[in-house]
Coordinates of C-alpha atoms in Angstrom, one line a residue:
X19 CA 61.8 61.4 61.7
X20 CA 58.8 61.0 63.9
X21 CA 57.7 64.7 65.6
X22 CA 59.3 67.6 66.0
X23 CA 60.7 70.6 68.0
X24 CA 59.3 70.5 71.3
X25 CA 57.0 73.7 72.3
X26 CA 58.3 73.8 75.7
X27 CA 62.4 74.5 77.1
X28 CA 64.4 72.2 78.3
X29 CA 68.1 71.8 79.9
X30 CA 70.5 70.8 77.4
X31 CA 72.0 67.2 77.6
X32 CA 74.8 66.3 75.3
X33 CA 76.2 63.1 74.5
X34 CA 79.9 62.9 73.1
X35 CA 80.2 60.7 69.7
X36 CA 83.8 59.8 68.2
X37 CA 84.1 59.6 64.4
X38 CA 86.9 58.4 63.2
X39 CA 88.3 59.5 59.6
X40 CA 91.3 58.2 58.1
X41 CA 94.1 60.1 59.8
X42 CA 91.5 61.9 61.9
X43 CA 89.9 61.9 65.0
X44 CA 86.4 64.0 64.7
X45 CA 84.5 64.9 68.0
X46 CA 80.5 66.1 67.6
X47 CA 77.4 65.9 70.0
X48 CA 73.5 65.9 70.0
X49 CA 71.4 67.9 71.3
X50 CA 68.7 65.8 73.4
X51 CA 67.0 68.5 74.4
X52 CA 64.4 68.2 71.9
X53 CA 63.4 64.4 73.0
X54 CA 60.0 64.3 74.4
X55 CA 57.2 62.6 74.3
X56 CA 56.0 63.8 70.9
X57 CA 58.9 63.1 69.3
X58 CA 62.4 64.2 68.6
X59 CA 63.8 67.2 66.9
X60 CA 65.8 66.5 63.8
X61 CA 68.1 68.7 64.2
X62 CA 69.2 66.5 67.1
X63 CA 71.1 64.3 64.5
X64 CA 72.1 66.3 61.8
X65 CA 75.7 65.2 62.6
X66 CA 75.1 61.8 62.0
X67 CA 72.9 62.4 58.8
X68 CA 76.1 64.8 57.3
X69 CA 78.2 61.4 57.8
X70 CA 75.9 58.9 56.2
X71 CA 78.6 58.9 53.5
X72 CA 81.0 57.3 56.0
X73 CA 81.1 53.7 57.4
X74 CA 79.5 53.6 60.8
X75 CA 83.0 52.9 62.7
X76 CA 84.7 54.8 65.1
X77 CA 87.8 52.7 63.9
X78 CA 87.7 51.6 60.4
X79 CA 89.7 48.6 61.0
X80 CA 86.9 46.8 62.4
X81 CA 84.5 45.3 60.2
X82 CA 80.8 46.2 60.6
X83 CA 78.5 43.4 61.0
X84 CA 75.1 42.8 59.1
X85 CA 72.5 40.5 60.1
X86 CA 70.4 38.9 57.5
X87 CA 67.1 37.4 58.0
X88 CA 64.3 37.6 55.0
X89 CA 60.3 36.6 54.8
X90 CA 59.5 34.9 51.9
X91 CA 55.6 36.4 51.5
X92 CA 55.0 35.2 47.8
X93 CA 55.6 32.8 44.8
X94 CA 54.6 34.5 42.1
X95 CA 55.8 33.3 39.2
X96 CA 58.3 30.3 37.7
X97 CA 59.4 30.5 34.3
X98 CA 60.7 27.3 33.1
X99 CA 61.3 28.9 29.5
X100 CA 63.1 31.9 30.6
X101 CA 64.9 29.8 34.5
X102 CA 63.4 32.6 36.5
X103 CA 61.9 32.7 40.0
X104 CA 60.1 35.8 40.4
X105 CA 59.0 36.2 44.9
X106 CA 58.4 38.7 47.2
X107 CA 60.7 38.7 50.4
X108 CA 61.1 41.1 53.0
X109 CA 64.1 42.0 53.8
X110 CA 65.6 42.2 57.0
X111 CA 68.9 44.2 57.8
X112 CA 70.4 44.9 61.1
X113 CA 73.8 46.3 62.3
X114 CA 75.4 48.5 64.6
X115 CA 75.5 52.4 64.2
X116 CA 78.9 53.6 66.3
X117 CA 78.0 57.6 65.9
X118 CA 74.5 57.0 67.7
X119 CA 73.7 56.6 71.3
X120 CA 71.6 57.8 74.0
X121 CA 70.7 57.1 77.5
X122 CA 66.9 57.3 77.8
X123 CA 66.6 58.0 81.2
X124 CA 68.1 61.4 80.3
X125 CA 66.4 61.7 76.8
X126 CA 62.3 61.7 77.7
X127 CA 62.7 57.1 78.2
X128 CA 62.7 57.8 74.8
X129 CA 64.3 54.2 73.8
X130 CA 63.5 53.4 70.1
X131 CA 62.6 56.2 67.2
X132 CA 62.2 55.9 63.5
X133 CA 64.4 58.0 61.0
X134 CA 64.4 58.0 57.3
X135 CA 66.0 55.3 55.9
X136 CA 67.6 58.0 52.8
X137 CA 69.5 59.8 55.8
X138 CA 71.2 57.0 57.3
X139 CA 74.3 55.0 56.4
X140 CA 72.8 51.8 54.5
X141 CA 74.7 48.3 54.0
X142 CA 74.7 47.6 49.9
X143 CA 73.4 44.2 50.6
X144 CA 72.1 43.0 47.4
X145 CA 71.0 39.4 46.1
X146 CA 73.4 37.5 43.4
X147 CA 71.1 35.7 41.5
X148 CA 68.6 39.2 41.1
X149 CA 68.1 39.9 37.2
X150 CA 65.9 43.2 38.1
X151 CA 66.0 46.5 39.5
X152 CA 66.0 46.9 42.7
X153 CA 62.7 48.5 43.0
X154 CA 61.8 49.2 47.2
X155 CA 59.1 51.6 47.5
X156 CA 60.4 55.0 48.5
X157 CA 60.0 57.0 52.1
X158 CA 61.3 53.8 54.0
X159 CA 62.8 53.9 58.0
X160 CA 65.0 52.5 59.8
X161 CA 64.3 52.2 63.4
X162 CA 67.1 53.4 65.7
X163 CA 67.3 52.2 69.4
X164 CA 69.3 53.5 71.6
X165 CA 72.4 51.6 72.0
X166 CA 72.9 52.5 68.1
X167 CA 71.6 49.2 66.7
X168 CA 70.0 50.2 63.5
X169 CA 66.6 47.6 62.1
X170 CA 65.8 48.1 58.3
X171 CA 63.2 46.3 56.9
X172 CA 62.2 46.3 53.3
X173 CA 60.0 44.9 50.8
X174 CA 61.6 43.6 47.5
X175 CA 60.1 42.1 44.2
X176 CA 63.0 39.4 43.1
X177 CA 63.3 38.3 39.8
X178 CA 66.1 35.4 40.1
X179 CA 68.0 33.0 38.0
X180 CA 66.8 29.6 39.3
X181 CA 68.4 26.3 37.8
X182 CA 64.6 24.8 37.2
X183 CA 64.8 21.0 36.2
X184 CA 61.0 20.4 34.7
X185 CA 61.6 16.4 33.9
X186 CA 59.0 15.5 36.4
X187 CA 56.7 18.2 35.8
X188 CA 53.9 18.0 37.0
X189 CA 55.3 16.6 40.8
X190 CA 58.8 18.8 40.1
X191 CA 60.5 20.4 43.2
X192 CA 62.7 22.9 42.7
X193 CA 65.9 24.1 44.5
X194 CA 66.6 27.8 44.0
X195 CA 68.9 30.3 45.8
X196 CA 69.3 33.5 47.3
X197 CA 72.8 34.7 47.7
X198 CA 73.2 37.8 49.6
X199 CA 76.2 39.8 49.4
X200 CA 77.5 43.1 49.4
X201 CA 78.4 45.3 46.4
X202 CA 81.5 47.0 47.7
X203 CA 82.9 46.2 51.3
X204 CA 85.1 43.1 51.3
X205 CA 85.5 40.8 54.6
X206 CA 87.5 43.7 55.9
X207 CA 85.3 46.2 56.0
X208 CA 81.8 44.0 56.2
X209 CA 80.7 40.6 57.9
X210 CA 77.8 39.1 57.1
X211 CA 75.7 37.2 59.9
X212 CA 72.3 36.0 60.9
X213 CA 70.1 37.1 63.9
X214 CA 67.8 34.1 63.3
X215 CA 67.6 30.2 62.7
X216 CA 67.1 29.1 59.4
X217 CA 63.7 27.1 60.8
X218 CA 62.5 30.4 62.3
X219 CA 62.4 31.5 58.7
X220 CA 61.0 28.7 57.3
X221 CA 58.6 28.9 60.1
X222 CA 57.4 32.7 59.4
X223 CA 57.6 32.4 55.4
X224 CA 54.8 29.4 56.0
X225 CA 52.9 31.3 58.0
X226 CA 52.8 34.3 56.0
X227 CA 52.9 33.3 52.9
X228 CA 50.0 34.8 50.4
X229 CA 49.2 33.0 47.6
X230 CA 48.1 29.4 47.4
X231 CA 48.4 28.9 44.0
X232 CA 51.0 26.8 41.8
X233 CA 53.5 26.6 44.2
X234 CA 54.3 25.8 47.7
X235 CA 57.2 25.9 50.1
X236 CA 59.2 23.3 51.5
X237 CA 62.0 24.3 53.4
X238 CA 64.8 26.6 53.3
X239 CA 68.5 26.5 54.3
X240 CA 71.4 28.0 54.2
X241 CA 75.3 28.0 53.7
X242 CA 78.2 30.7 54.0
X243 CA 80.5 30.8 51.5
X244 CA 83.0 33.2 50.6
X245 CA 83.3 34.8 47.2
X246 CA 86.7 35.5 45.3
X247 CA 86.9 38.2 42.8
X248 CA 90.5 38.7 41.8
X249 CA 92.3 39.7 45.0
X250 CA 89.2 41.1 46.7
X251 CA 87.3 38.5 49.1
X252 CA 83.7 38.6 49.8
X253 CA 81.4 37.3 52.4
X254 CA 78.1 35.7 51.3
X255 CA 75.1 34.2 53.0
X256 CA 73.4 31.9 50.5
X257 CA 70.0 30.2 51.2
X258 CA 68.7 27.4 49.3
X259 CA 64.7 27.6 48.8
X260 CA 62.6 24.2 47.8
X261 CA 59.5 24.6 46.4
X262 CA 56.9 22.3 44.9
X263 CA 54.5 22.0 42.6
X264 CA 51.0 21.5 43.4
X265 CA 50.1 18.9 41.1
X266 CA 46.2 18.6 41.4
X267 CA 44.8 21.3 38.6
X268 CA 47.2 19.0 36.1
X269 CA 46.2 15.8 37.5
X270 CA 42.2 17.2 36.7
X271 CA 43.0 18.7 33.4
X272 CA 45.6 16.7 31.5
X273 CA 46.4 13.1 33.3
X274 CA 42.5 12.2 34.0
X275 CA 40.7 13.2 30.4
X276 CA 43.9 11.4 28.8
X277 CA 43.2 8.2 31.4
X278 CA 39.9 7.8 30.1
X279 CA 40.5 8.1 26.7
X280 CA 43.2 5.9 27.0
X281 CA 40.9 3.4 29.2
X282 CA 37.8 3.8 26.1
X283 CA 40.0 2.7 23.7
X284 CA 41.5 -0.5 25.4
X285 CA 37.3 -1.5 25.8
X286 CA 37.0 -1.4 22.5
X287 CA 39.0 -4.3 22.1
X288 CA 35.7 -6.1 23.1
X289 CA 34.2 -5.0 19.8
X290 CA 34.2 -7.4 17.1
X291 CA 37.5 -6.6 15.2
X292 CA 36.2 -7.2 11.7
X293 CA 32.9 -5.2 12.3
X294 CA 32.5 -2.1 10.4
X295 CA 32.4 0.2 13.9
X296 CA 35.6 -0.6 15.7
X297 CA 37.7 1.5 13.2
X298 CA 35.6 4.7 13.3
X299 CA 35.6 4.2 17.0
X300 CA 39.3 4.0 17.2
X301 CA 39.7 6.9 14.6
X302 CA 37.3 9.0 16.3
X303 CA 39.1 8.4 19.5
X304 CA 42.5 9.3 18.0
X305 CA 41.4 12.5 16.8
X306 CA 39.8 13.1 19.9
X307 CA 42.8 12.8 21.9
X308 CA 44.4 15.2 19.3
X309 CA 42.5 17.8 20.0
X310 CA 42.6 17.4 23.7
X311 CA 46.4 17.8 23.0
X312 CA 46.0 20.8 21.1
X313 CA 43.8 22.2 24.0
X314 CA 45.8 21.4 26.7
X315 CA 49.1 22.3 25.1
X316 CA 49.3 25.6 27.3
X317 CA 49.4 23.7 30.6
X318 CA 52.8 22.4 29.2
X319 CA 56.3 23.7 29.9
X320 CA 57.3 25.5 26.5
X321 CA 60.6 23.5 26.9
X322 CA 61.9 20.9 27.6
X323 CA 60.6 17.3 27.7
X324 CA 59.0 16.9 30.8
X325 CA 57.8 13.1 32.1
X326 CA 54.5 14.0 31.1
X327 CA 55.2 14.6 28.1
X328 CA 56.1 11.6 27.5
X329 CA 53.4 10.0 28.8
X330 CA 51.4 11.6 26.0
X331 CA 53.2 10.4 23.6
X332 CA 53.0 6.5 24.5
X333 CA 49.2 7.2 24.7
X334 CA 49.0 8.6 21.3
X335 CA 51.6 6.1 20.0
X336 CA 49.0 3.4 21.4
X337 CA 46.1 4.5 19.8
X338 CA 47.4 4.8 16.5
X339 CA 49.0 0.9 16.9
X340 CA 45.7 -0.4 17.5
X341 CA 44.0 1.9 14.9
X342 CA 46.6 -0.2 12.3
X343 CA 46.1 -3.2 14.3
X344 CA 42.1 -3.2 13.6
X345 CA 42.9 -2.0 10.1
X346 CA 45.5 -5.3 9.6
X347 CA 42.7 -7.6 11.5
X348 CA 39.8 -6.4 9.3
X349 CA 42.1 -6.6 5.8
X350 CA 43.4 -10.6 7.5
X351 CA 39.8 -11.3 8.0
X352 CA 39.0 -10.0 4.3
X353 CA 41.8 -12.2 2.9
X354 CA 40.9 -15.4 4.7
X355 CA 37.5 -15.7 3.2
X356 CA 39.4 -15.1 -0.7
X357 CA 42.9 -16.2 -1.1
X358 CA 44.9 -16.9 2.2
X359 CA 48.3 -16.7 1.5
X360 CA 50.8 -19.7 3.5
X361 CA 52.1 -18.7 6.9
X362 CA 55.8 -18.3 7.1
X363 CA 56.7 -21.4 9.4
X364 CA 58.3 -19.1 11.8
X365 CA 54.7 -17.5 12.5
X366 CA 53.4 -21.0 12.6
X367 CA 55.7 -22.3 15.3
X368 CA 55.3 -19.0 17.1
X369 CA 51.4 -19.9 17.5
X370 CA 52.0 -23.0 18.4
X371 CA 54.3 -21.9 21.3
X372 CA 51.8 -19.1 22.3
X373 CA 48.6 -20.3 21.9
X374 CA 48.9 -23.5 22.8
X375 CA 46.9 -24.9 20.0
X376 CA 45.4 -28.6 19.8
X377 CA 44.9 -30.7 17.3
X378 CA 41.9 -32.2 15.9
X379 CA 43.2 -34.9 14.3
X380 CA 46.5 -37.0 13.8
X381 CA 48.7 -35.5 10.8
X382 CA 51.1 -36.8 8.8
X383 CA 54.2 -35.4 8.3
X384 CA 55.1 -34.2 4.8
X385 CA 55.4 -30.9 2.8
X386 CA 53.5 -27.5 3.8
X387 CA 52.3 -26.6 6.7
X388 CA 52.4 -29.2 9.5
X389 CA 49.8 -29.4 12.3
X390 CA 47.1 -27.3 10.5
X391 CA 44.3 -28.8 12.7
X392 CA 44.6 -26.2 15.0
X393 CA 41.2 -25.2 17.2
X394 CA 40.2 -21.1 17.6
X395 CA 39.9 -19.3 21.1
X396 CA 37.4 -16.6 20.0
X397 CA 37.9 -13.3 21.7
X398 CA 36.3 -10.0 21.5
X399 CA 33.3 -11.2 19.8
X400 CA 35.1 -12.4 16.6
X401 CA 33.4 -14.6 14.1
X402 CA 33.9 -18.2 14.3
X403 CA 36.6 -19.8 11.6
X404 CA 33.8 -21.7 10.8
X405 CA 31.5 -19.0 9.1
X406 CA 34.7 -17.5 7.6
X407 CA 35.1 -20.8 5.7
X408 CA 31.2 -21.4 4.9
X409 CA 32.0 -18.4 3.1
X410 CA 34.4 -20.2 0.3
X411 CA 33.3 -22.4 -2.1
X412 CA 34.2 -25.8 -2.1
X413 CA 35.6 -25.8 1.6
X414 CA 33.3 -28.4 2.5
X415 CA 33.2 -32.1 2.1
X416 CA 36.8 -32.4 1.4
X417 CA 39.5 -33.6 3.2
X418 CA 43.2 -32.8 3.9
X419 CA 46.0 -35.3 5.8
X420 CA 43.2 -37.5 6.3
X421 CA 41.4 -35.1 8.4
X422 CA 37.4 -35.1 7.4
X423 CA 35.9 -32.3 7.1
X424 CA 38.8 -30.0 6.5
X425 CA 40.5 -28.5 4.0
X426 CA 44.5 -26.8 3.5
X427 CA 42.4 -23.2 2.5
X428 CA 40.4 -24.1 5.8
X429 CA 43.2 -24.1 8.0
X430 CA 44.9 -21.7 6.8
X431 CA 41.6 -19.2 7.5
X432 CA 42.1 -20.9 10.8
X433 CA 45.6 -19.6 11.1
X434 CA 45.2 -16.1 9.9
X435 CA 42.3 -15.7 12.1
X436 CA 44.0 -17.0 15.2
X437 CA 47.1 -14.8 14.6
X438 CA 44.4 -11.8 14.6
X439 CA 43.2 -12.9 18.1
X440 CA 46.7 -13.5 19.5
X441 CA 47.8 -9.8 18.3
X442 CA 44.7 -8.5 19.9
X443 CA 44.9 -10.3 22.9
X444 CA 48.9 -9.2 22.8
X445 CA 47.9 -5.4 22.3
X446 CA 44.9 -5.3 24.8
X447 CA 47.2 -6.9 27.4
X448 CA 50.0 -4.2 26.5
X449 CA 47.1 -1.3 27.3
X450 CA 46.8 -2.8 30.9
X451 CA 49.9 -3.0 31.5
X452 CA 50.7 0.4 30.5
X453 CA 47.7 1.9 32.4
X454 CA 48.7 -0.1 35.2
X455 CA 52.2 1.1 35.1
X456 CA 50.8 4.7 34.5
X457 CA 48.9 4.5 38.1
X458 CA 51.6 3.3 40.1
X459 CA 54.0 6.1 38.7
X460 CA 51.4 8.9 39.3
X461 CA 50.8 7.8 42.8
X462 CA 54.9 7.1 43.8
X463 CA 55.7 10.6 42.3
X464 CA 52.3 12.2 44.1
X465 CA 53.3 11.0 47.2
X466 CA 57.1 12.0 47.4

């Protein structure tokens, strides 16, 4: 209570309060002669304070009505393990106070005054989805005008359940709730109501907000349901907060180091495939991008599978195909300049769809391989078939299906070495496309 007992006299004023008890009609007064300008005496309403027990009603088949409004001042933490939203709102409570009224022409224009909130009549409005104590500092007030209309505002830490989906982490946008409620009064005794629009709240929580950190606010609205429990009916005012992820410290720490790793290891297709440097490379690549992995793991969700996630594991899934790709290339290469094995005919008509391959000379047909005069596109740097074969005794100056110059073990080196380019062309082709792919998801989920 602001002030206190006036040093001066006064004339007494007295204004007549009904209270209402089951079965019982009470009569009281306050004093106003301690109103002044310094303050008010206390003692003015100790009436009211001896009755904070009771309903504010002078009939108690009317239901008192609560406005709710709240302030949503801070995100402070989502836990995606644990489904909690932990904010800071305050609270805004007002409602109507039957046992207190003044006119302030007689009380010193005296028209608003602050009492302690702990000796006052309080609503038990409480959130549903709140998984922590309510911890609201102490020595709060309630400011009283006089026509009785009681304003309580309050700070609150709220720890809430929040239904988090994390699949698109890091562009997610989550839809959590408040539900307020009260504890004990059903729609009989207690209606809830707002003295605001649900913009005008949106509105002031943007403004106000404090941190700009993870986590920013989209909108809020609101519905009014009622809540059953057993024969007892409860009113509710529940308000549906989005929120979204600010995606730029992931985008800088996880999606770009793994882009150009990714993007390193798709130019080192242009490295000769059978040269002793390409597989280090690649390994040293993949266990590059395993320990950024390792590093970055902490930025993850702990559950979950998130899109990201995902992400990472068709990049590491890449790099370890063409790790075994360069490995199968170098060991092909190897073979084709000792002992090439025949080609199944299915891989031969598959290269001879996909390549397009020409001949270099007319063929018969007969038993074997058919069409083995087949010309090499040389990508990447790879060695011409011709200095694989120089290689191999004998391959020159004899002839096969009348062909001069060539040999079966000649074309079959051919072959082999052509189905090495054609995989390689197939797997650098598959990076593009996936990095491709990768961009255009980033910037569609980046920009809705």
């Amino acid at each position: 209570m602001e002030g206190g007992w006036p040093a001066g006299g006064g004339f007494l004023l007295y204004l007549t309060v009904n209270l209402l008890l089951p079965g019982k009609g009470d009569i009281f007064t306050i004093n106003c002669s301690g109103f002044d300008q310094h303050g008010v005496d206390p003692a003015a309403f100790q009436a009211v304070f001896d009755r904070k027990a009771f309903r504010p009603v002078v009939n108690d088949s009317i239901p008192t009505r609560v406005n709710i409004s709240f302030t949503l001042s801070a995100i402070l933490e989502v836990n995606a393990q644990l489904q909690l939203l932990t904010s800071f709102l305050w609270m805004n409570l007002m409602w109507d106070n039957a046992f207190i009224s003044w006119n302030p022409e007689e009380c010193a224009s005296i028209n608003k005054l602050t009492v302690s909130a702990e000796n006052l009549w309080l609503p038990d409005i409480f959130i549903v989805e709140s998984m922590d104590v309510d911890r609201a500092p102490p020595g709060l007030t309630v400011f009283v005008s006089s026509e009785g209309q009681m304003t309580y505002d309050r700070p609150v830490r709220v720890t809430s359940i929040c239904n988090l989906d994390i699949f698109y982490f890091p562009f997610d946008q989550q839809n959590c709730t408040f539900t307020f409620s009260s504890f004990l009064y059903t729609v009989d005794s207690m209606l809830l109501g707002m003295d605001k629009e649900v913009w005008e709240i949106t509105d002031t929580s943007r403004n106000l907000i404090q941190t700009q950190g993870e986590w920013e606010l989209l909108g809020i609205n609101k519905a009014t349901p009622k809540m059953l429990v057993g024969s007892n009916l409860y009113d509710q005012i529940m308000f549906y907060v989005a929120i979204r992820r600010r995606p730029s410290l992931y985008i800088i720490n996880l999606l770009v180091p793994s882009g150009f790793l990714v993007a390193i290891d798709a130019l080192s297709f242009y490295l000769p495939a059978e040269s002793e440097t390409r597989a280090p490379f690649k390994i040293t690549l993949l266990l590059g991008y395993n320990v950024f992995l390792l590093m970055m793991n902490d930025l993850l969700p702990a559950t979950g599978t998130p899109l990201i996630s995902v992400y990472f594991a068709l990049c590491l899934s890449l790099m370890v195909i063409s790790l075994l790709e360069t490995i199968f290339i170098i060991h092909l290469s190897h073979m084709a300049t000792t002992q090439p094995p025949p080609m199944p005919w299915w891989l031969h008509s598959l290269l001879l769809n996909c390549a397009s391959p020409r001949k270099c000379c007319t063929t018969a047909p007969g038993k074997g391989n058919k069409g083995l005069g087949l010309t090499l596109t040389h990508l990447h740097g790879m060695k011409k078939p011709v200095e694989l074969v120089e290689k191999v005794p004998g391959a020159r100056g004899t002839g096969l299906n009348g062909c001069p110059g060539s040999t079966r073990k000649q074309h079959l080196v051919d072959l082999w070495v052509q189905f090495s380019h054609m995989m390689d062309t197939l797997l650098f082709r598959l990076y593009l496309l996936f990095t491709a792919t990768s961009i255009i998801t980033v910037i569609v989920l980046w920009n809705t």
